[in-house]
mmCIF file of C-alpha atoms in Angstrom:
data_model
loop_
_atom_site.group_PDB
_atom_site.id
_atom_site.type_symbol
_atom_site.label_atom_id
_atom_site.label_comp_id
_atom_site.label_asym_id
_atom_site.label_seq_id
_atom_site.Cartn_x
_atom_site.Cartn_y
_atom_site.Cartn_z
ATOM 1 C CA UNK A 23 1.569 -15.409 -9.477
ATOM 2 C CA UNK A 24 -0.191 -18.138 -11.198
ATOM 3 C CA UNK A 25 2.726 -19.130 -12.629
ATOM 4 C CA UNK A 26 5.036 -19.130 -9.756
ATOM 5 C CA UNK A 27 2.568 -21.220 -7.665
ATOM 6 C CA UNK A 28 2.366 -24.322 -10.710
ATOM 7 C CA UNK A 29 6.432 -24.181 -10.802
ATOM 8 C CA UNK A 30 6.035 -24.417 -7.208
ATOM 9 C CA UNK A 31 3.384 -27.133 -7.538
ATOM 10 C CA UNK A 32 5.759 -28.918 -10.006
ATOM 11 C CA UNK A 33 8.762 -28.712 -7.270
ATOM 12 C CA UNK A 34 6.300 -30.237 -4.869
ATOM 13 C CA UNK A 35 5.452 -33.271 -6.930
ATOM 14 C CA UNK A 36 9.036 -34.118 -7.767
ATOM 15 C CA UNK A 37 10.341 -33.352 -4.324
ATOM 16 C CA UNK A 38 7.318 -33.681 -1.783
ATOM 17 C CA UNK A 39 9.472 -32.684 0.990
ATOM 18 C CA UNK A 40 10.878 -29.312 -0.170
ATOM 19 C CA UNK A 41 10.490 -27.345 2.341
ATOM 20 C CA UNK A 42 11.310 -24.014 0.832
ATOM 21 C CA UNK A 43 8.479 -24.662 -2.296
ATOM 22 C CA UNK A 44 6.368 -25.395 0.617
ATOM 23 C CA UNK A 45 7.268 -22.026 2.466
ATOM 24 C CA UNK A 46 7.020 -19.886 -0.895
ATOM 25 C CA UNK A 47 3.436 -21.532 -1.899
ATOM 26 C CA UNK A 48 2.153 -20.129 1.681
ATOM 27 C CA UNK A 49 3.921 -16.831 1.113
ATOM 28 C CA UNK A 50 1.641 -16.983 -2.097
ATOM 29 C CA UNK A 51 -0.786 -18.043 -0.603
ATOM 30 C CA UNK A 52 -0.985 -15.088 1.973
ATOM 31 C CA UNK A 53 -0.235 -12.311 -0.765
ATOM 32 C CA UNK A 54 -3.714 -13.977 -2.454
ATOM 33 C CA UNK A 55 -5.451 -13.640 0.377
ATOM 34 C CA UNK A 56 -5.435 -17.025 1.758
ATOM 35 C CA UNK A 57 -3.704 -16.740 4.914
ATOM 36 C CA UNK A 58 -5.241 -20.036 6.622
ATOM 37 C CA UNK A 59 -3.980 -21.915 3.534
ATOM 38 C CA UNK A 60 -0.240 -20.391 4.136
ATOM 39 C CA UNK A 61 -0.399 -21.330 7.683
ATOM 40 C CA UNK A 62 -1.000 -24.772 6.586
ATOM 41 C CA UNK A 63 1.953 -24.591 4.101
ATOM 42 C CA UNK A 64 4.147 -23.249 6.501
ATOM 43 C CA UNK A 65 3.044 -25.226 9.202
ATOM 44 C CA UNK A 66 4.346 -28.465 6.555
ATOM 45 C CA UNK A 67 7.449 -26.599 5.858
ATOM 46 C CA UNK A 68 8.258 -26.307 9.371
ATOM 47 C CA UNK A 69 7.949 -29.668 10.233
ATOM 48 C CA UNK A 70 10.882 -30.262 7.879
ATOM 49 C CA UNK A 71 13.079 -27.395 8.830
ATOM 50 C CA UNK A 72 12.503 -26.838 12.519
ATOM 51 C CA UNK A 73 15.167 -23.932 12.582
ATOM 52 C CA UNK A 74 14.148 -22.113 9.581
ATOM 53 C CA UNK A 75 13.923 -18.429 11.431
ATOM 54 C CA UNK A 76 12.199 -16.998 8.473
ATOM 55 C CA UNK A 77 9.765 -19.798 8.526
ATOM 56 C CA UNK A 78 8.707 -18.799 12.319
ATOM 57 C CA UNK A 79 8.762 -15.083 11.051
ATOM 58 C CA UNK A 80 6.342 -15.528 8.535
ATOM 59 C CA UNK A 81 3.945 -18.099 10.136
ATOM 60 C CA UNK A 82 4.150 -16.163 13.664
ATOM 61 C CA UNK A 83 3.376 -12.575 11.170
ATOM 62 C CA UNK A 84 0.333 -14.247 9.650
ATOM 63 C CA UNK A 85 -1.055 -16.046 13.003
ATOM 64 C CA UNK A 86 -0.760 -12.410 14.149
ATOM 65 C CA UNK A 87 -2.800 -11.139 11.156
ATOM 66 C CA UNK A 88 -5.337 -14.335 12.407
ATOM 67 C CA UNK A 89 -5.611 -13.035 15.909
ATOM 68 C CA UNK A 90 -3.920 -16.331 16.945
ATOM 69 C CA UNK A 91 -1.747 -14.105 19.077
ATOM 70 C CA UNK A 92 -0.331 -16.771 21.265
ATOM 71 C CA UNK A 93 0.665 -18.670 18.400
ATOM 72 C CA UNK A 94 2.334 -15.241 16.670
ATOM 73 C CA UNK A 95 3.959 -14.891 19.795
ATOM 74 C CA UNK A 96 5.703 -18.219 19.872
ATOM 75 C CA UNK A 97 6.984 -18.039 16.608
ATOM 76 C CA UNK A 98 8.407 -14.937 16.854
ATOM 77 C CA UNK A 99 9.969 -15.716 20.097
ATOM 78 C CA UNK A 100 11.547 -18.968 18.439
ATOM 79 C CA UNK A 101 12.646 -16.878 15.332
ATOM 80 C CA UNK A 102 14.169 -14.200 17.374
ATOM 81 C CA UNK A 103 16.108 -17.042 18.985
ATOM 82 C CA UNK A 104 17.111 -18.202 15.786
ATOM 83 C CA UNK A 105 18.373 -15.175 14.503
ATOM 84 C CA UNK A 106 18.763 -12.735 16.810
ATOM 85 C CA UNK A 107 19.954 -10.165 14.863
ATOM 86 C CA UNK A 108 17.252 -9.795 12.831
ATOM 87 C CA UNK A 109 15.705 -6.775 13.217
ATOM 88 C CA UNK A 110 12.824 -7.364 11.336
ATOM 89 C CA UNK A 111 11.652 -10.656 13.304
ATOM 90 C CA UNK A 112 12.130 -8.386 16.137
ATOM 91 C CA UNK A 113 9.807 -5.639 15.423
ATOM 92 C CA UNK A 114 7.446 -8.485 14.281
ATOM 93 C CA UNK A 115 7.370 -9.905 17.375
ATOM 94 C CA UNK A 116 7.108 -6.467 18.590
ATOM 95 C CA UNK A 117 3.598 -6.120 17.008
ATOM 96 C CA UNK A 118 2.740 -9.414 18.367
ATOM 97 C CA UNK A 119 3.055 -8.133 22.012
ATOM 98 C CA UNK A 120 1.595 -4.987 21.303
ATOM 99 C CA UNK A 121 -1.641 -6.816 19.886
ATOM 100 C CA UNK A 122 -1.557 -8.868 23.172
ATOM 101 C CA UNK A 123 -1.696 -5.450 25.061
ATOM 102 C CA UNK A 124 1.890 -6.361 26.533
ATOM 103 C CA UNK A 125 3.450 -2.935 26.119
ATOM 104 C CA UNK A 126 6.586 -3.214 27.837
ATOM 105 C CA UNK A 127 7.186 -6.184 25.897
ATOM 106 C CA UNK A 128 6.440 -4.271 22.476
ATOM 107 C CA UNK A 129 8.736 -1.698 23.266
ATOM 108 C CA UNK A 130 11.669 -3.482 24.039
ATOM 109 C CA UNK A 131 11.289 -5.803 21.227
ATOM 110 C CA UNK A 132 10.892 -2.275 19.207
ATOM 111 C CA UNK A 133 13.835 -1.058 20.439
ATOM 112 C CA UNK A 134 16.064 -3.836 19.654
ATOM 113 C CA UNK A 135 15.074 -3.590 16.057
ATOM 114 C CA UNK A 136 15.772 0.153 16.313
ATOM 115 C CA UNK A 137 18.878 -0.714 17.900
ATOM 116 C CA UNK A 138 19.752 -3.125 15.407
ATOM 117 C CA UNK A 139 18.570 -1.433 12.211
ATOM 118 C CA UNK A 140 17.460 2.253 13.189
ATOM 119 C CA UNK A 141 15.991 2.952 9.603
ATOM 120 C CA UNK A 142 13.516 -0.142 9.929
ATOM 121 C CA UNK A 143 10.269 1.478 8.984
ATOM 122 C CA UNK A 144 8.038 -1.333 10.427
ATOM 123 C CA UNK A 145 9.973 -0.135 13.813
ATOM 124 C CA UNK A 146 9.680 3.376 13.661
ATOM 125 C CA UNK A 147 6.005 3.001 12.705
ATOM 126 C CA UNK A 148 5.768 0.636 15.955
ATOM 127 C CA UNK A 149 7.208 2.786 18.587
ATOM 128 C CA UNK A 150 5.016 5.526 17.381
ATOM 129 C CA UNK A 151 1.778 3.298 17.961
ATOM 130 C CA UNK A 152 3.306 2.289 20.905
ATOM 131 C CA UNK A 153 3.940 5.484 22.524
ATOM 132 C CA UNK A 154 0.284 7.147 21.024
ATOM 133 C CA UNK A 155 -1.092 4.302 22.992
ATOM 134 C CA UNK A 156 0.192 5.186 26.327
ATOM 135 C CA UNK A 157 -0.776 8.476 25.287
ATOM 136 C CA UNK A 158 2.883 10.023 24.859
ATOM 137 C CA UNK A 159 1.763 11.773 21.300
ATOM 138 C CA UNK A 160 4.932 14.463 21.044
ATOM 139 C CA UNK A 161 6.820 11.354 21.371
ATOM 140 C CA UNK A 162 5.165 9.131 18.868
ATOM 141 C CA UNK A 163 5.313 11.895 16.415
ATOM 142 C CA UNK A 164 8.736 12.289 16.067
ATOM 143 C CA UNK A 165 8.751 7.841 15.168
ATOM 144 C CA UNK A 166 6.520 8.785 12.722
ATOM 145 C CA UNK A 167 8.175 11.654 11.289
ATOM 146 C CA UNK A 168 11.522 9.370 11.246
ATOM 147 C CA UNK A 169 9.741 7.131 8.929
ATOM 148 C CA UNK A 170 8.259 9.645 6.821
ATOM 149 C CA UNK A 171 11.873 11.174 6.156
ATOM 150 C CA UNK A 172 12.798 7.821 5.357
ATOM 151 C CA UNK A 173 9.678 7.163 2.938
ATOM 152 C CA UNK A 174 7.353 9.927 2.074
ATOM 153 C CA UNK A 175 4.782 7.781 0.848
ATOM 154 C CA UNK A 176 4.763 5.298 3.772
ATOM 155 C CA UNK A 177 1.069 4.786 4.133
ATOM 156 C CA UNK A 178 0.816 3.868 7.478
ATOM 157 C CA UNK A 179 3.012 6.097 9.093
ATOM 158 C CA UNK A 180 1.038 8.878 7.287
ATOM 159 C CA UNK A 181 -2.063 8.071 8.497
ATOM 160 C CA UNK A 182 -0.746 7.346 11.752
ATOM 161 C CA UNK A 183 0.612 10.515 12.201
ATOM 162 C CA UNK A 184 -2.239 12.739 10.914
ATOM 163 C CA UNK A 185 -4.522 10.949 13.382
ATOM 164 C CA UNK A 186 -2.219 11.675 16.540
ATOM 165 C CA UNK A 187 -1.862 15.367 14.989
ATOM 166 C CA UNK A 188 -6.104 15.117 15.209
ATOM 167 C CA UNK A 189 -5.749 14.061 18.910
ATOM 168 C CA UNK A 190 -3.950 16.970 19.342
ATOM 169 C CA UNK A 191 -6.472 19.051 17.918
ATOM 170 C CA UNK A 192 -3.985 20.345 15.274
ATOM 171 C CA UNK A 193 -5.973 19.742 11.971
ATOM 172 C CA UNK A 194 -3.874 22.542 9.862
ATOM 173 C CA UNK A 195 -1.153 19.931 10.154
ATOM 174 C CA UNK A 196 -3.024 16.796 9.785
ATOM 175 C CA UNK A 197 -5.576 17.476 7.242
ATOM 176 C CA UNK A 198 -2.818 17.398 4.037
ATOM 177 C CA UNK A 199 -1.536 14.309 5.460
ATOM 178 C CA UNK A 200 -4.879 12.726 6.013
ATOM 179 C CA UNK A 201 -5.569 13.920 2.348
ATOM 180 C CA UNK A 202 -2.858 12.441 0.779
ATOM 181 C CA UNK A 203 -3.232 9.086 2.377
ATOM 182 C CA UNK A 204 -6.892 9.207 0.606
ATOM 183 C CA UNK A 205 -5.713 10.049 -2.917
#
């Protein structure tokens, strides 16, 4: 990474205003751990590329991460409108609502995504959450089992799934899947 980020750097001085070095040094900057930093950086980026959908989808993902909801909100709604078809910015905002406590919201951004891309893992992960939150646990187990057939070794879903399967008091099924997420 510490190379990418001085050819980045090296963009940036020759060309202050490109916008997609600016975008990528944030994107660095979040997978380092310094998410205010690449809301700064994408913050600049967007204020030379407006429309840039991806843009909103990553700043709106990391305000989310920020708890700067309202903010992760607005960006995903404006990348949604920028590429509506995207299934991804979908479930993203999706997330967004759902961390907002505006269910109804969640779910239909969730099942757009599914709609659009029914193998999206982010969205099958979602709609499990979604429904074990309104307490609908059969149902959210079969999202999560959708994923796992998908990916095995989805983290998340895992873990999401053997805690719902403790809810339901059935620890013969959750305790391998609770161990495995450890190892």
């Amino acid at each position: 990474m510490p190379q990418a980020e001085s050819i980045l750097r090296q963009i940036l001085q020759q060309f202050p205003g490109h916008s997609e070095a600016l975008h990528l040094l944030g994107v660095l900057a979040h997978a380092a751990g310094q998410t205010l930093l690449a809301v700064d950086l994408i913050a600049q980026a967007l204020a030379l590329q407006p429309d840039n959908a991806h843009f909103h989808a990553d700043r709106g993902e990391m305000c989310r991460l920020l708890q700067r909801l309202d903010e992760a909100v607005r960006h995903g709604e404006q990348a949604v409108s920028l590429a509506p078809g995207q299934a991804s910015y979908l479930s993203n905002l999706g997330i967004a609502y759902y961390d907002r406590k505006e269910y109804e919201r969640a779910e239909a951004c969730q099942r757009q995504a599914l709609a659009i891309d029914p193998n999206l893992l982010s969205a099958l992960n979602n709609m499990g959450s979604l429904l074990r939150e309104r307490k609908q646990r059969e149902e959210a187990i079969g999202y999560y089992r959708r994923a796992l057939q998908l990916d095995p070794g989805h983290l998340e879903a895992q873990n999401n799934l053997g805690t719902v399967l403790v809810e339901l008091e059935r620890p013969d099924e959750a305790i391998p899947l609770l161990r495995q997420v450890i190892k």
